[in-house]
Coordinates of C-alpha atoms in Angstrom, one line a residue:
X386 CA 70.4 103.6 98.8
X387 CA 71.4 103.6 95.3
X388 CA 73.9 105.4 93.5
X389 CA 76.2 105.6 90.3
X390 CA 79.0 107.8 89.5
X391 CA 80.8 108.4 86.4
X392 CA 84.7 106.8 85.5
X393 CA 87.3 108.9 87.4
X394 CA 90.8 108.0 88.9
X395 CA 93.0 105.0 88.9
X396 CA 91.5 101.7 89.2
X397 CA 90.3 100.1 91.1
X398 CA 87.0 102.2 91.5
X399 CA 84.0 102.2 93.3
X400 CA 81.4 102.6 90.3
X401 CA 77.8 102.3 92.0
X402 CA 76.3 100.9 94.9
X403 CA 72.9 99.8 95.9
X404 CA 72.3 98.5 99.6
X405 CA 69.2 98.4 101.5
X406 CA 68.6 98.6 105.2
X407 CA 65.4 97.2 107.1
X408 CA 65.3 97.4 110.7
X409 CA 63.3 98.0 113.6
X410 CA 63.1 101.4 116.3
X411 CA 61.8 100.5 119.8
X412 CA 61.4 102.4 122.9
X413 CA 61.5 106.2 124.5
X414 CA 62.4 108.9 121.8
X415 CA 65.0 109.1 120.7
X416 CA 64.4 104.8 120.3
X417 CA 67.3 102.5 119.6
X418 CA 67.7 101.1 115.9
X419 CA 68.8 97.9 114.5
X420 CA 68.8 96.7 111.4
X421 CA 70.6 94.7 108.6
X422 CA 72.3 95.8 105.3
X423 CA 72.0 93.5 102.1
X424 CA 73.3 94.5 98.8
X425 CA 76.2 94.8 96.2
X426 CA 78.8 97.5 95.0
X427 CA 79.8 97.3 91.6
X428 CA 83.7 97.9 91.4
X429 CA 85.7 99.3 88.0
X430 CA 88.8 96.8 88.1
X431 CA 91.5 95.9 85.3
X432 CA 89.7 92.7 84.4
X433 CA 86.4 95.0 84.3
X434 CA 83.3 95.6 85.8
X435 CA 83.1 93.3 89.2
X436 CA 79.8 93.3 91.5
X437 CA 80.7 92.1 95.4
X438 CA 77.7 91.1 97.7
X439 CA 77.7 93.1 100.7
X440 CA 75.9 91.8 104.4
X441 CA 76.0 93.6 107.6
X442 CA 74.2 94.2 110.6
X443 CA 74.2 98.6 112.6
X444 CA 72.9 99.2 116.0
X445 CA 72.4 103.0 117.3
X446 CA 71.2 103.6 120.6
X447 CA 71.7 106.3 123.2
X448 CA 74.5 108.1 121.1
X449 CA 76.7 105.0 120.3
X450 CA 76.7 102.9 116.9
X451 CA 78.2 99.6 115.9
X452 CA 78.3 97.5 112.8
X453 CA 79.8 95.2 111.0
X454 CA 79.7 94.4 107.1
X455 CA 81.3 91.4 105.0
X456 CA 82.2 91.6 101.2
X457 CA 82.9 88.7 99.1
X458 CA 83.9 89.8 95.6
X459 CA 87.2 89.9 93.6
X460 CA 88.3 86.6 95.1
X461 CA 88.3 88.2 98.1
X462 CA 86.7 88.6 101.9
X463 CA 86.4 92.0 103.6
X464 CA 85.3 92.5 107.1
X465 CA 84.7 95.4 108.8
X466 CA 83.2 96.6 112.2
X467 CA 83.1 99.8 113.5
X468 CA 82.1 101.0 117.0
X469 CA 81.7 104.6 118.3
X470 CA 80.4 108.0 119.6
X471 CA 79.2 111.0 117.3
X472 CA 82.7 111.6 115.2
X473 CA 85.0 109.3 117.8
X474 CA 85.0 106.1 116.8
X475 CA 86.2 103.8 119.7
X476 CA 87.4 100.9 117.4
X477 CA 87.3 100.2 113.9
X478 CA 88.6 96.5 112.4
X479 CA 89.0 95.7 109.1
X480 CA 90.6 92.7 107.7
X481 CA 90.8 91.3 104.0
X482 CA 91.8 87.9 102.9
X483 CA 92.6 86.4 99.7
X484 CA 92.7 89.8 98.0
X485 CA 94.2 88.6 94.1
X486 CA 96.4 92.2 93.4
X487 CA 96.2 91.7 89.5
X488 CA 92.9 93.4 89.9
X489 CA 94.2 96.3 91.6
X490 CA 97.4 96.9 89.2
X491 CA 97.7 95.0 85.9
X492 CA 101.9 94.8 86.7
X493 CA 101.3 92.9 90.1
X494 CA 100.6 89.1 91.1
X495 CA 100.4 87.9 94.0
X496 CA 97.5 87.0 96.9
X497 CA 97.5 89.8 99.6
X498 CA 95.7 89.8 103.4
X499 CA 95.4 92.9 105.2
X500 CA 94.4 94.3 108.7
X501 CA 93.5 97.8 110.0
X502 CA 92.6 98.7 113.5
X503 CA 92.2 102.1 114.6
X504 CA 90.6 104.4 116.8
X505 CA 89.8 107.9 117.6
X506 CA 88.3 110.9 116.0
X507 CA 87.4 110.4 112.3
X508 CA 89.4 113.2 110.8
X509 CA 92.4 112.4 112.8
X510 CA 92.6 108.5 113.5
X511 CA 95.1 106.6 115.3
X512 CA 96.0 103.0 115.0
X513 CA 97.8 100.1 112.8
X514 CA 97.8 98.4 109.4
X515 CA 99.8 95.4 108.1
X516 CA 100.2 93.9 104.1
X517 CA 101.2 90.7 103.5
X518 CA 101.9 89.2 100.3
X519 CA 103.2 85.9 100.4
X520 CA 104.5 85.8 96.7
X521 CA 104.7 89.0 95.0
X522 CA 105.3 89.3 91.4
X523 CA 105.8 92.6 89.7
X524 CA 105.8 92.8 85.6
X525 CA 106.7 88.8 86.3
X526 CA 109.7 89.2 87.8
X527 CA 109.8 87.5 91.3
X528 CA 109.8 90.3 94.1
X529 CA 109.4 87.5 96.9
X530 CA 107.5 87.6 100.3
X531 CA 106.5 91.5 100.9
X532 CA 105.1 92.6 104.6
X533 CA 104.3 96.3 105.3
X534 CA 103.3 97.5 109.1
X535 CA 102.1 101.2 108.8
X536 CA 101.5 103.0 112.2
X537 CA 98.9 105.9 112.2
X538 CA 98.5 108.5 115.2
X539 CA 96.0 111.3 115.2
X540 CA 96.1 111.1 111.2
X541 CA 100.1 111.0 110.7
X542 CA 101.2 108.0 109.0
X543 CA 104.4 106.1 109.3
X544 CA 106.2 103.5 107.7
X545 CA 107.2 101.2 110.8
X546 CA 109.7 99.2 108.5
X547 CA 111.8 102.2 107.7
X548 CA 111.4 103.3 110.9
X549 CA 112.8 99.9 112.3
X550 CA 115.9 99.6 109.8
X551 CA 116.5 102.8 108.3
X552 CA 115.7 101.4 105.2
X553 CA 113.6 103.0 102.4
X554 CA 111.6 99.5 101.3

């Protein structure tokens, strides 16, 4: 698969992507499938144009799917793995380290991790996220240490650290 799109929207932005999947189908119709993904994504940030390497391995068999992917790029690591059911996905994990937030906004600095896990149907998911930025800077003034927890069911988000202290952050 290879694709570009035109500039559009705040950075940053997801400007082309080329992967390619080889794998293998064994067995009774409809047969399992495995295979791997190699390739790159090429990402509009406020230093410019960035390419990030993307691995991964997907399985389908029976109904069900899983996969995982890694993305080293922007001076930062992305995992993801998904598992699932037609549009139910039992779990889905993703995790970045390292990510440098100057790339995302050019008023920020600071070194951010993530984690989402979730679960359910696609267009209604359920499940938790967490920021953490050890040393955030905005437009150089010292904000400090920043952690957000975010709390999702069936779609709805909510803001577990106003929810905790009353406390618009």
């Amino acid at each position: 698969m290879a694709g570009n799109r035109p500039a559009g929207g705040p950075l940053p932005r997801l400007r082309s992507a080329s992967l390619v999947a080889r794998g293998h189908a064994r067995g009774a119709w409809p047969p399992p499938v495995e295979a791997t993904v190699d390739g790159s994504i090429g990402v509009e940030t406020e230093a410019g144009p960035e390419t990030v390497p993307v691995t991964g391995r997907a399985r389908y068999a029976g109904g069900a799917y899983s996969g995982n992917l890694e993305a080293r790029g922007l001076g930062a690591t992305l995992t993801a793995s998904a598992e699932g059911r037609g549009s139910v996905l039992g779990r889905l994990e993703v995790d970045g380290q390292s990510v440098d937030l100057s790339l995302l906004r050019p008023e920020a600095d600071g070194i951010a991790s993530f984690h989402v896990t979730a679960s359910g149907p696609i267009d209604r998911l359920s499940g938790h996220a967490s920021v953490d930025v050890p040393a955030l800077r905005w437009n150089e003034e010292p904000v400090g240490p920043v952690t957000v927890r975010l709390e999702g069911v069936l779609g709805r988000g909510q803001d577990l650290n106003r929810a905790l202290d009353g406390v618009d952050h």
